[in-house]
Tab-separated table of C-alpha atoms in Angstrom:
chain	number	residue	atom	x	y	z
E	1	MET	CA	12.159	104.339	32.274
E	2	ALA	CA	13.883	105.402	35.484
E	3	LYS	CA	17.585	104.744	35.707
E	4	ASN	CA	18.723	102.547	38.577
E	5	ALA	CA	20.363	104.505	41.398
E	6	LEU	CA	23.517	102.672	42.478
E	7	SER	CA	25.371	103.775	45.551
E	8	PHE	CA	27.854	102.338	47.998
E	9	VAL	CA	26.362	101.800	51.457
E	10	CYS	CA	28.356	101.110	54.616
E	11	GLN	CA	27.278	97.774	56.102
E	12	ASN	CA	28.191	98.974	59.603
E	13	CYS	CA	26.466	102.346	59.965
E	14	GLY	CA	24.333	102.753	56.821
E	15	ALA	CA	26.093	105.815	55.356
E	16	ALA	CA	25.799	106.074	51.547
E	17	TYR	CA	28.456	107.300	49.099
E	18	SER	CA	28.422	107.915	45.348
E	19	ARG	CA	31.677	105.991	44.797
E	20	TRP	CA	33.593	103.250	46.540
E	21	GLN	CA	36.269	104.063	49.099
E	22	GLY	CA	38.226	101.959	51.546
E	23	LYS	CA	37.197	103.737	54.758
E	24	CYS	CA	33.766	104.900	55.856
E	25	GLU	CA	34.013	108.521	56.961
E	26	ALA	CA	30.935	108.235	59.178
E	27	CYS	CA	31.967	105.336	61.457
E	28	GLY	CA	35.658	104.951	60.625
E	29	GLU	CA	35.425	101.259	59.640
E	30	TRP	CA	37.462	99.858	56.753
E	31	ASN	CA	36.201	97.725	53.820
E	32	THR	CA	32.532	97.963	54.834
E	33	LEU	CA	31.173	99.711	51.699
E	34	ALA	CA	29.111	97.528	49.355
E	35	GLU	CA	27.338	98.445	46.131
E	36	GLU	CA	23.555	98.436	46.458
E	37	ASP	CA	20.621	99.380	44.288
E	38	THR	CA	18.798	102.141	46.181
E	39	THR	CA	16.235	102.997	43.526
E	40	GLY	CA	13.298	102.231	45.791
E	41	VAL	CA	14.834	104.123	48.692
E	42	THR	CA	16.324	107.302	47.251
E	43	SER	CA	13.622	108.068	44.722
E	44	ALA	CA	9.870	107.620	44.626
E	45	PRO	CA	7.630	106.623	41.706
E	46	ALA	CA	6.415	109.383	39.430
E	47	SER	CA	2.852	109.052	40.723
E	48	LEU	CA	4.038	109.777	44.266
E	49	ARG	CA	6.235	112.687	43.172
E	50	SER	CA	3.265	114.586	41.795
E	51	LYS	CA	2.315	117.784	43.529
E	52	ARG	CA	-0.387	117.364	46.136
E	53	LYS	CA	-1.585	119.226	49.180
E	54	GLY	CA	-0.880	117.713	52.598
E	55	ARG	CA	-3.786	116.808	54.832
E	56	GLN	CA	-4.407	118.722	58.019
E	57	PHE	CA	-4.132	117.058	61.413
E	58	GLN	CA	-5.230	118.075	64.883
E	59	LEU	CA	-2.804	119.627	67.371
E	60	GLU	CA	-3.184	118.953	71.083
E	61	SER	CA	-1.854	120.577	74.255
E	62	LEU	CA	0.449	119.098	76.860
E	63	THR	CA	-2.301	119.026	79.464
E	64	GLY	CA	-4.804	116.219	79.339
E	65	LYS	CA	-5.649	112.785	80.618
E	66	THR	CA	-2.725	110.385	80.498
E	67	ILE	CA	-3.443	106.700	80.029
E	68	ASP	CA	-0.825	104.186	81.095
E	69	ALA	CA	0.354	101.901	78.341
E	70	PRO	CA	-1.369	98.507	78.716
E	71	ARG	CA	1.126	95.691	79.158
E	72	LEU	CA	0.991	91.995	78.548
E	73	SER	CA	2.993	89.730	80.819
E	74	SER	CA	5.238	87.214	79.091
E	75	GLY	CA	4.938	84.710	81.933
E	76	MET	CA	8.669	85.034	82.702
E	77	THR	CA	9.404	87.275	85.691
E	78	GLU	CA	12.956	88.106	84.644
E	79	LEU	CA	11.902	89.072	81.122
E	80	ASP	CA	9.090	91.254	82.451
E	81	ARG	CA	11.544	92.951	84.824
E	82	VAL	CA	13.808	94.006	81.947
E	83	THR	CA	10.989	95.169	79.663
E	84	GLY	CA	9.456	97.238	82.463
E	85	GLY	CA	6.514	95.004	83.383
E	86	GLY	CA	5.622	93.251	80.140
E	87	PHE	CA	5.119	93.925	76.428
E	88	VAL	CA	3.350	97.121	75.394
E	89	ARG	CA	0.816	96.906	72.581
E	90	GLY	CA	2.276	98.046	69.282
E	91	SER	CA	5.857	98.055	70.571
E	92	VAL	CA	8.856	96.670	68.678
E	93	LEU	CA	11.820	95.176	70.537
E	94	LEU	CA	15.248	94.311	69.160
E	95	VAL	CA	17.071	91.431	70.892
E	96	GLY	CA	20.769	90.934	70.193
E	97	GLY	CA	23.373	88.480	71.426
E	98	ASP	CA	26.237	86.235	70.417
E	99	PRO	CA	25.466	83.169	68.294
E	100	GLY	CA	24.410	80.222	70.437
E	101	ILE	CA	23.866	82.326	73.561
E	102	GLY	CA	20.196	81.276	73.828
E	103	LYS	CA	18.136	83.959	72.065
E	104	SER	CA	15.933	81.477	70.208
E	105	THR	CA	15.513	79.388	73.363
E	106	LEU	CA	14.414	82.415	75.377
E	107	LEU	CA	11.896	83.567	72.770
E	108	THR	CA	10.554	80.043	72.261
E	109	GLN	CA	9.828	79.809	75.984
E	110	ALA	CA	8.234	83.286	76.028
E	111	THR	CA	5.922	82.597	73.072
E	112	SER	CA	4.947	79.198	74.498
E	113	MET	CA	3.984	80.674	77.856
E	114	MET	CA	1.906	83.394	76.216
E	115	ALA	CA	0.204	80.853	73.951
E	116	ARG	CA	-0.643	78.691	76.948
E	117	ALA	CA	-2.194	81.756	78.598
E	118	GLY	CA	-4.684	82.007	75.716
E	119	HIS	CA	-2.999	84.675	73.578
E	120	ARG	CA	-2.151	84.283	69.917
E	121	ALA	CA	1.641	84.028	69.578
E	122	VAL	CA	3.439	83.633	66.248
E	123	TYR	CA	7.045	82.549	65.710
E	124	ILE	CA	8.490	83.362	62.257
E	125	SER	CA	11.887	81.800	61.603
E	126	GLY	CA	13.985	82.894	58.652
E	127	GLU	CA	17.017	80.791	59.539
E	128	GLU	CA	15.532	77.470	60.647
E	129	ALA	CA	12.910	75.182	59.224
E	130	VAL	CA	9.688	74.470	61.071
E	131	ALA	CA	10.931	70.986	61.945
E	132	GLN	CA	14.009	72.441	63.648
E	133	VAL	CA	11.903	74.773	65.773
E	134	ARG	CA	9.665	71.858	66.712
E	135	LEU	CA	12.683	69.819	67.814
E	136	ARG	CA	13.779	72.644	70.108
E	137	ALA	CA	10.285	72.982	71.576
E	138	GLU	CA	10.141	69.214	72.168
E	139	ARG	CA	13.508	69.289	73.932
E	140	LEU	CA	12.255	72.124	76.166
E	141	GLY	CA	9.015	70.302	76.946
E	142	LEU	CA	6.902	72.920	75.137
E	143	ALA	CA	5.625	70.878	72.200
E	144	ASP	CA	2.022	71.090	73.446
E	145	ALA	CA	1.978	74.914	73.454
E	146	PRO	CA	-0.349	76.321	70.727
E	147	VAL	CA	2.329	78.500	69.110
E	148	GLN	CA	1.863	79.216	65.399
E	149	LEU	CA	5.079	78.536	63.448
E	150	ALA	CA	6.255	79.480	59.981
E	151	SER	CA	9.508	79.591	58.045
E	152	GLU	CA	9.324	82.657	55.813
E	153	THR	CA	11.551	85.578	54.796
E	154	SER	CA	9.280	87.763	52.651
E	155	VAL	CA	8.011	90.714	54.682
E	156	GLU	CA	4.993	91.256	52.410
E	157	ASP	CA	3.896	87.622	52.789
E	158	ILE	CA	4.374	87.765	56.567
E	159	ILE	CA	2.298	90.923	56.967
E	160	SER	CA	-0.443	89.607	54.666
E	161	THR	CA	-0.690	86.346	56.621
E	162	LEU	CA	-0.694	87.975	60.057
E	163	SER	CA	-3.365	90.498	59.029
E	164	GLU	CA	-5.926	87.720	58.597
E	165	GLY	CA	-8.005	86.705	61.597
E	166	THR	CA	-7.272	87.732	65.156
E	167	VAL	CA	-4.349	90.088	65.568
E	168	PRO	CA	-1.422	88.275	67.275
E	169	ARG	CA	-0.416	89.589	70.671
E	170	LEU	CA	3.249	88.636	70.173
E	171	ILE	CA	5.242	88.097	66.977
E	172	VAL	CA	8.858	86.896	66.915
E	173	ILE	CA	10.977	87.524	63.793
E	174	ASP	CA	14.129	85.385	63.910
E	175	SER	CA	16.056	87.139	62.493
E	176	ILE	CA	15.731	90.559	60.879
E	177	GLN	CA	18.913	89.995	58.804
E	178	THR	CA	17.162	87.230	56.820
E	179	MET	CA	14.089	89.295	55.911
E	180	TRP	CA	13.631	90.967	52.522
E	181	THR	CA	11.044	93.240	50.955
E	182	ASP	CA	10.025	93.978	47.362
E	183	THR	CA	10.395	97.738	47.842
E	184	VAL	CA	14.189	97.525	47.479
E	185	GLU	CA	16.328	95.333	45.231
E	186	SER	CA	19.311	94.786	47.508
E	187	ALA	CA	20.322	91.380	48.749
E	188	PRO	CA	18.939	90.135	52.098
E	189	GLY	CA	21.147	91.087	55.012
E	190	THR	CA	22.352	94.355	53.528
E	191	VAL	CA	21.787	97.648	55.284
E	192	THR	CA	19.100	98.742	52.848
E	193	GLN	CA	17.101	95.526	53.212
E	194	VAL	CA	17.409	95.456	57.006
E	195	ARG	CA	16.218	99.049	57.281
E	196	ALA	CA	13.318	98.629	54.848
E	197	SER	CA	12.179	95.322	56.378
E	198	ALA	CA	12.277	96.730	59.896
E	199	GLN	CA	10.363	99.796	58.764
E	200	ALA	CA	7.555	97.688	57.265
E	201	LEU	CA	7.272	95.518	60.381
E	202	ILE	CA	7.221	98.573	62.656
E	203	ARG	CA	4.380	100.112	60.616
E	204	PHE	CA	2.404	96.876	60.948
E	205	ALA	CA	2.980	96.800	64.719
E	206	LYS	CA	1.818	100.378	65.221
E	207	LYS	CA	-1.235	99.839	63.028
E	208	SER	CA	-2.363	96.471	64.418
E	209	GLY	CA	-1.250	96.802	68.048
E	210	ALA	CA	0.781	93.590	68.031
E	211	ALA	CA	4.088	93.442	69.917
E	212	ILE	CA	6.978	92.375	67.674
E	213	ILE	CA	10.373	91.060	68.758
E	214	LEU	CA	13.157	91.297	66.181
E	215	VAL	CA	16.243	89.130	66.652
E	216	GLY	CA	19.457	90.808	65.485
E	217	HIS	CA	22.894	89.386	64.817
E	218	VAL	CA	25.929	90.892	66.511
E	219	THR	CA	29.344	91.790	65.111
E	220	LYS	CA	32.748	90.663	66.389
E	221	ASP	CA	32.925	93.544	68.879
E	222	GLY	CA	29.495	92.735	70.346
E	223	GLN	CA	27.489	95.445	68.543
E	224	ILE	CA	24.172	94.623	66.870
E	225	ALA	CA	24.833	94.152	63.156
E	226	GLY	CA	23.210	96.394	60.596
E	227	PRO	CA	22.658	100.144	60.620
E	228	ARG	CA	22.484	101.955	63.920
E	229	VAL	CA	19.304	103.600	62.669
E	230	VAL	CA	17.403	100.344	63.348
E	231	GLU	CA	18.135	100.745	67.061
E	232	HIS	CA	16.617	104.236	66.908
E	233	MET	CA	13.532	102.956	65.071
E	234	VAL	CA	12.547	100.312	67.638
E	235	ASP	CA	11.118	100.974	71.091
E	236	ALA	CA	13.514	98.805	73.108
E	237	VAL	CA	16.898	97.176	72.570
E	238	LEU	CA	17.716	94.149	74.725
E	239	SER	CA	21.156	92.558	74.925
E	240	PHE	CA	21.510	88.880	75.855
E	241	GLU	CA	24.975	88.432	77.366
E	242	GLY	CA	26.973	85.583	78.802
E	243	GLU	CA	30.026	83.420	78.327
E	244	GLY	CA	29.671	80.186	76.400
E	245	SER	CA	31.495	78.288	79.149
E	246	GLN	CA	29.264	79.731	81.888
E	247	GLN	CA	25.713	78.620	82.604
E	248	PHE	CA	24.633	82.163	83.540
E	249	ARG	CA	22.896	84.444	81.043
E	250	ILE	CA	22.221	88.155	81.582
E	251	LEU	CA	19.408	89.983	79.772
E	252	ARG	CA	20.083	93.724	79.847
E	253	ALA	CA	18.034	96.639	78.489
E	254	VAL	CA	20.185	98.998	76.428
E	255	LYS	CA	17.234	101.166	75.397
E	256	ASN	CA	13.640	101.143	76.594
E	257	ARG	CA	10.997	103.763	75.853
E	258	PHE	CA	8.512	102.172	78.241
E	259	GLY	CA	10.706	101.257	81.201
E	260	PRO	CA	14.099	101.558	82.899
E	261	THR	CA	17.366	100.795	81.144
E	262	ASP	CA	19.354	99.698	84.197
E	263	GLU	CA	17.462	96.502	85.028
E	264	ILE	CA	18.867	93.037	84.337
E	265	GLY	CA	17.330	89.584	84.144
E	266	VAL	CA	19.379	86.583	85.220
E	267	PHE	CA	18.893	83.133	83.710
E	268	GLU	CA	20.657	79.803	84.051
E	269	MET	CA	21.096	77.572	81.021
E	270	THR	CA	20.013	74.009	81.799
E	271	GLY	CA	19.155	70.927	79.789
E	272	LEU	CA	15.499	71.980	79.798
E	273	GLY	CA	16.164	75.534	78.618
E	274	LEU	CA	16.621	78.770	80.499
E	275	ARG	CA	15.711	78.776	84.176
E	276	GLU	CA	14.909	82.056	85.896
E	277	VAL	CA	17.185	82.983	88.787
E	278	THR	CA	15.214	84.852	91.431
E	279	ASN	CA	18.222	85.314	93.739
E	280	PRO	CA	21.276	86.069	91.554
E	281	SER	CA	23.549	86.825	94.525
E	282	GLU	CA	23.269	83.293	95.861
E	283	LEU	CA	23.991	81.882	92.424
E	284	PHE	CA	27.045	84.061	91.763
E	285	LEU	CA	28.513	83.185	95.170
E	286	SER	CA	27.714	79.466	95.089
E	287	GLU	CA	31.205	78.443	93.926
E	288	ARG	CA	33.305	80.713	96.144
E	289	ASP	CA	36.750	79.562	97.226
E	290	LEU	CA	36.749	80.681	100.852
E	291	GLY	CA	40.061	81.742	102.317
E	292	SER	CA	41.796	82.291	98.974
E	293	PRO	CA	43.848	85.516	98.628
E	294	GLY	CA	42.775	87.899	95.918
E	295	THR	CA	38.990	87.469	96.248
E	296	ALA	CA	36.541	90.059	97.549
E	297	VAL	CA	32.739	90.146	97.547
E	298	PHE	CA	31.223	93.283	96.015
E	299	ALA	CA	27.718	94.467	96.923
E	300	GLY	CA	26.418	96.075	93.738
E	301	ILE	CA	23.142	97.428	92.402
E	302	GLU	CA	21.673	96.475	89.015
E	303	GLY	CA	18.618	98.651	88.500
E	304	THR	CA	16.500	98.189	91.610
E	305	ARG	CA	18.007	94.817	92.506
E	306	PRO	CA	21.055	94.403	94.793
E	307	VAL	CA	23.513	91.814	93.500
E	308	LEU	CA	26.471	90.338	95.378
E	309	VAL	CA	29.277	89.072	93.171
E	310	GLU	CA	32.836	87.895	93.733
E	311	MET	CA	35.738	89.885	92.274
E	312	GLN	CA	38.909	87.884	91.701
E	313	ALA	CA	42.381	89.417	91.310
E	314	LEU	CA	45.788	87.928	90.570
E	315	VAL	CA	48.992	89.968	90.898
E	316	ALA	CA	52.108	88.138	89.711
E	317	PRO	CA	55.690	89.317	89.037
E	318	THR	CA	56.476	89.818	85.365
E	319	SER	CA	59.616	89.516	83.307
E	320	LEU	CA	58.261	91.707	80.506
E	321	GLY	CA	59.129	95.340	80.019
E	322	THR	CA	55.461	96.269	79.894
E	323	PRO	CA	53.315	94.397	82.454
E	324	ARG	CA	49.983	92.975	81.382
E	325	ARG	CA	46.629	94.365	82.507
E	326	ALA	CA	43.765	91.956	81.742
E	327	VAL	CA	40.171	92.628	82.835
E	328	VAL	CA	37.028	90.510	82.386
E	329	GLY	CA	33.661	91.963	83.402
E	330	TRP	CA	34.881	95.430	84.435
E	331	ASP	CA	35.983	98.660	82.797
E	332	PRO	CA	39.741	98.539	82.020
E	333	SER	CA	40.036	102.296	82.512
E	334	ARG	CA	38.686	101.973	86.057
E	335	LEU	CA	41.333	99.352	86.800
E	336	SER	CA	44.066	101.661	85.500
E	337	MET	CA	42.773	104.449	87.743
E	338	VAL	CA	42.675	102.197	90.842
E	339	LEU	CA	46.224	100.997	90.162
E	340	ALA	CA	47.424	104.595	89.809
E	341	VAL	CA	45.791	105.602	93.111
E	342	LEU	CA	47.303	102.590	94.891
E	343	GLU	CA	50.766	103.490	93.662
E	344	ALA	CA	50.546	107.272	94.155
E	345	HIS	CA	48.822	107.459	97.551
E	346	CYS	CA	49.320	104.036	99.152
E	347	GLY	CA	52.860	103.159	98.099
E	348	VAL	CA	51.805	99.910	96.409
E	349	LYS	CA	54.240	99.374	93.551
E	350	LEU	CA	52.607	97.354	90.792
E	351	SER	CA	54.693	98.518	87.837
E	352	GLY	CA	56.657	95.235	87.908
E	353	HIS	CA	53.638	92.942	88.178
E	354	ASP	CA	51.044	91.526	85.823
E	355	VAL	CA	47.508	92.282	86.989
E	356	TYR	CA	44.480	90.128	86.161
E	357	LEU	CA	40.965	91.012	87.334
E	358	ASN	CA	37.849	88.915	86.805
E	359	VAL	CA	34.191	89.238	87.825
E	360	ALA	CA	33.017	85.714	88.623
E	361	GLY	CA	29.869	84.361	86.986
E	362	GLY	CA	30.049	86.294	83.709
E	363	LEU	CA	28.402	89.449	85.085
E	364	ARG	CA	29.543	92.827	83.757
E	365	ILE	CA	29.813	95.618	86.335
E	366	HIS	CA	29.391	99.231	85.251
E	367	GLU	CA	29.025	101.212	88.471
E	368	PRO	CA	32.058	102.873	90.156
E	369	ALA	CA	31.073	101.433	93.543
E	370	ALA	CA	33.185	98.378	92.707
E	371	ASP	CA	36.433	100.368	93.125
E	372	LEU	CA	36.849	99.468	96.803
E	373	ALA	CA	36.265	95.740	96.244
E	374	ALA	CA	38.703	95.698	93.321
E	375	ALA	CA	41.384	97.492	95.351
E	376	ALA	CA	40.945	95.093	98.273
E	377	ALA	CA	41.246	92.070	95.983
E	378	LEU	CA	44.388	93.474	94.312
E	379	VAL	CA	46.181	94.209	97.582
E	380	SER	CA	45.078	90.861	98.990
E	381	SER	CA	46.647	89.013	96.061
E	382	LEU	CA	49.819	91.121	96.186
E	383	VAL	CA	50.583	90.526	99.871
E	384	ASN	CA	49.088	86.987	99.941
E	385	ALA	CA	46.534	87.922	102.609
E	386	SER	CA	43.095	86.316	102.745
E	387	LEU	CA	40.212	88.715	103.238
E	388	PRO	CA	37.503	87.844	105.788
E	389	PRO	CA	35.103	85.421	104.069
E	390	ASP	CA	32.086	87.069	105.741
E	391	ALA	CA	32.869	90.611	104.535
E	392	VAL	CA	31.525	92.617	101.591
E	393	TYR	CA	33.003	95.782	100.070
E	394	PHE	CA	31.601	98.735	98.155
E	395	GLY	CA	32.669	102.329	97.645
E	396	GLU	CA	33.996	104.685	94.974
E	397	ILE	CA	37.670	105.673	95.043
E	398	SER	CA	38.568	109.229	94.085
E	399	LEU	CA	41.869	110.325	92.549
E	400	SER	CA	42.945	111.726	95.908
E	401	GLY	CA	42.668	108.295	97.552
E	402	ALA	CA	39.472	109.108	99.456
E	403	VAL	CA	36.570	106.653	99.490
E	404	ARG	CA	33.374	108.331	98.313
E	405	PRO	CA	29.833	107.225	99.236
E	406	VAL	CA	27.531	105.501	96.750
E	407	ALA	CA	23.773	105.321	96.326
E	408	GLN	CA	21.333	102.777	97.797
E	409	THR	CA	23.503	101.798	100.747
E	410	SER	CA	20.588	100.325	102.708
E	411	ALA	CA	19.628	97.948	99.891
E	412	ARG	CA	23.200	96.643	99.705
E	413	LEU	CA	23.286	96.053	103.459
E	414	LYS	CA	19.963	94.179	103.436
E	415	GLU	CA	21.173	91.860	100.688
E	416	ALA	CA	24.430	91.195	102.553
E	417	ALA	CA	22.561	90.412	105.788
E	418	LYS	CA	20.125	88.133	103.956
E	419	LEU	CA	22.970	86.011	102.583
E	420	GLY	CA	24.653	85.616	105.971
E	421	PHE	CA	27.508	88.141	105.750
E	422	ALA	CA	28.614	89.693	109.041
E	423	ARG	CA	30.970	92.531	108.029
E	424	VAL	CA	30.630	95.413	105.615
E	425	VAL	CA	33.461	97.706	104.514
E	426	LEU	CA	31.912	100.916	103.219
E	427	PRO	CA	32.683	104.658	102.892
E	428	GLU	CA	32.796	106.685	106.078
E	429	GLN	CA	30.550	109.426	104.687
E	430	ALA	CA	27.729	106.900	104.210
E	431	ARG	CA	27.245	106.504	107.972
E	432	GLY	CA	24.514	109.140	108.011
E	433	GLU	CA	22.433	107.156	105.497
E	434	LEU	CA	22.543	103.884	107.409
E	435	THR	CA	19.456	102.557	109.110
E	436	GLY	CA	21.239	99.601	110.701
E	437	GLU	CA	20.948	95.912	109.943
E	438	ALA	CA	20.898	93.317	112.692
E	439	GLY	CA	24.014	91.164	112.788
E	440	LEU	CA	26.161	93.398	110.563
E	441	SER	CA	29.448	94.898	111.720
E	442	LEU	CA	30.092	98.128	109.806
E	443	ASN	CA	33.708	99.074	109.125
E	444	THR	CA	33.809	102.557	107.627
E	445	VAL	CA	36.926	103.797	105.830
E	446	GLY	CA	37.599	107.388	104.853
E	447	GLY	CA	40.681	106.727	102.729
E	448	LEU	CA	42.206	103.870	100.823
E	449	THR	CA	45.491	104.062	102.771
E	450	SER	CA	44.069	102.658	105.990
E	451	LEU	CA	42.417	99.735	104.211
E	452	VAL	CA	45.642	98.856	102.374
E	453	ALA	CA	47.664	98.946	105.607
E	454	GLU	CA	45.119	96.715	107.366
E	455	ILE	CA	45.191	94.107	104.588
E	456	ALA	CA	48.989	94.200	104.260
E	457	ALA	CA	49.457	93.676	108.001
E	458	ARG	CA	47.782	90.266	107.660
E	459	GLY	CA	49.922	89.234	104.683
E	460	THR	CA	52.192	86.177	104.730
E	461	PRO	CA	55.035	85.476	102.275
E	462	ARG	CA	54.184	83.038	99.536
E	463	ALA	CA	55.888	79.688	99.337
E	464	ARG	CA	59.493	80.045	98.131
E	465	GLN	CA	58.883	83.755	97.637
E	466	GLY	CA	61.924	84.626	99.710
E	467	GLU	CA	64.135	82.319	97.660
E	468	ARG	CA	63.055	83.930	94.402
E	469	GLN	CA	63.569	87.424	95.765
E	470	GLN	CA	67.086	86.627	97.017
E	471	GLU	CA	67.888	85.093	93.665
E	472	HIS	CA	67.004	88.307	91.846
E	473	GLY	CA	68.308	90.705	94.454
E	474	TYR	CA	64.952	91.622	96.019
E	475	PRO	CA	64.495	92.130	99.776
E	476	ASP	CA	63.436	88.890	101.463
E	477	ASP	CA	61.438	90.389	104.343
E	478	GLY	CA	58.095	89.837	102.635
E	479	PRO	CA	55.437	92.423	101.777
E	480	ALA	CA	53.826	92.263	105.220
E	481	GLU	CA	57.052	93.261	107.007
E	482	ASN	CA	57.612	96.047	104.473
E	483	ALA	CA	54.101	97.340	105.139
E	484	ARG	CA	54.769	97.400	108.893
E	485	ARG	CA	57.953	99.377	108.400
E	486	SER	CA	56.488	101.979	106.052
E	487	GLY	CA	53.116	102.167	107.779
E	488	THR	CA	51.171	102.497	104.531
E	489	SER	CA	53.246	100.770	101.877
E	490	ALA	CA	52.217	97.254	100.901
E	491	GLU	CA	55.491	96.454	99.141
E	492	LYS	CA	58.890	98.094	98.683
E	493	ASN	CA	59.892	99.298	95.280
E	494	ALA	CA	61.081	96.267	93.360
E	495	THR	CA	64.550	97.697	92.593
E	496	PRO	CA	67.612	95.433	92.904
E	497	ALA	CA	69.620	96.149	96.030
E	498	ARG	CA	72.812	96.817	94.128
E	499	PHE	CA	71.195	99.756	92.304
E	500	ARG	CA	69.671	101.376	95.399
E	501	ARG	CA	71.179	104.487	96.887
E	502	ARG	CA	72.317	103.751	100.431
E	503	ASP	CA	71.782	106.401	103.093
E	504	GLY	CA	75.023	107.764	104.572
């Protein structure tokens, strides 16, 4: 009788060890090793370990007729945009997101639309009962859709049931962490069970041609729970993002073997489920506070779609030794770089101020073209100067203070003109790429210094700002007057007057 093989498997990355230890050497996480029985994984039965000759297979050349992968539309334009045009036969997708973000709602709507189109769609829930899924479908107005439901967690039973009759075109497994298979003896939800269950479902998808969507839980830091090897096994990884307090939801492709990985789908959570947003720019800018200092509109690109979003900044004096730097929706390292460039090349002293930056609407920006909009919003909040409400900003800031051009300038200008904006602040080197948009006034900048001086010249002192500065020994001329005196500086160094060295 074979002896059970016990090992300690990391629940974060899937690395296995012969003994327990506090820290996983593979991923660096602490207290993630759990004892699991890996008899069915590390060793094979004696009948399979017998010596046998491998079968021969045919080798082919690189040249030949290429057939495009047939796709099946889900009926939701935003979902098809992210997947690359629809679901490919035999593909396996992994969808992750925070609890309560709307993953089950999205997949319920997708399966219902496909079922109404005449395709066989199956929804397997391992966390909810059939009655709970029916209540959600009734609330969404999809109770009449011919979707086949089941509440099951055994992978062998699921595969045996789905193999009978017509092969389903779409199968939803909600979620992969609740599935278990007889091939391993670990508890459901462990790394070994998740890997083995996903492997069995992937084999069934490739053999039958059905498209399978696996729902995955996420950890505290937003990563999909379970071993990272599951993400490498599937064909596409989709991330469903959004703030619980916001009605916007962003579907983003992290990995896609059959399409682009830079496309996003925008949804709005309503009482009747998720509503597709065909024009995200209008939605993100619907609640703008016109004329408020510290706000700038950024013209960005998400995949092939231009998106206009508002960037909000707040610069406030601090009494702490180390000022705070808080960012929501943008890379914190990019903010640190922009602050350093403002201080080194533009004379904007922010070492005595707390800085808060937020991307309105819950959208996360990854491209460096948002540097110029972030810098304009920061300087606007510092000097209390309102930016033109009909202006948009985009451009990458280099460490030398120069504004570098970015890609797809024409698409950004068309989106700005379509939404009624009249001014565009963009890099000077991008002038050669412009085709011209009717009604747009182009303001090109070659360096960040000129833009900072222009914004600071319009600044007005805040209410009672002079009283607070006199009380602490600061100059009471206001940041706008300081900018006029220095030419490029938006604010004098915040050093008390009694400690300054006087000339002469």
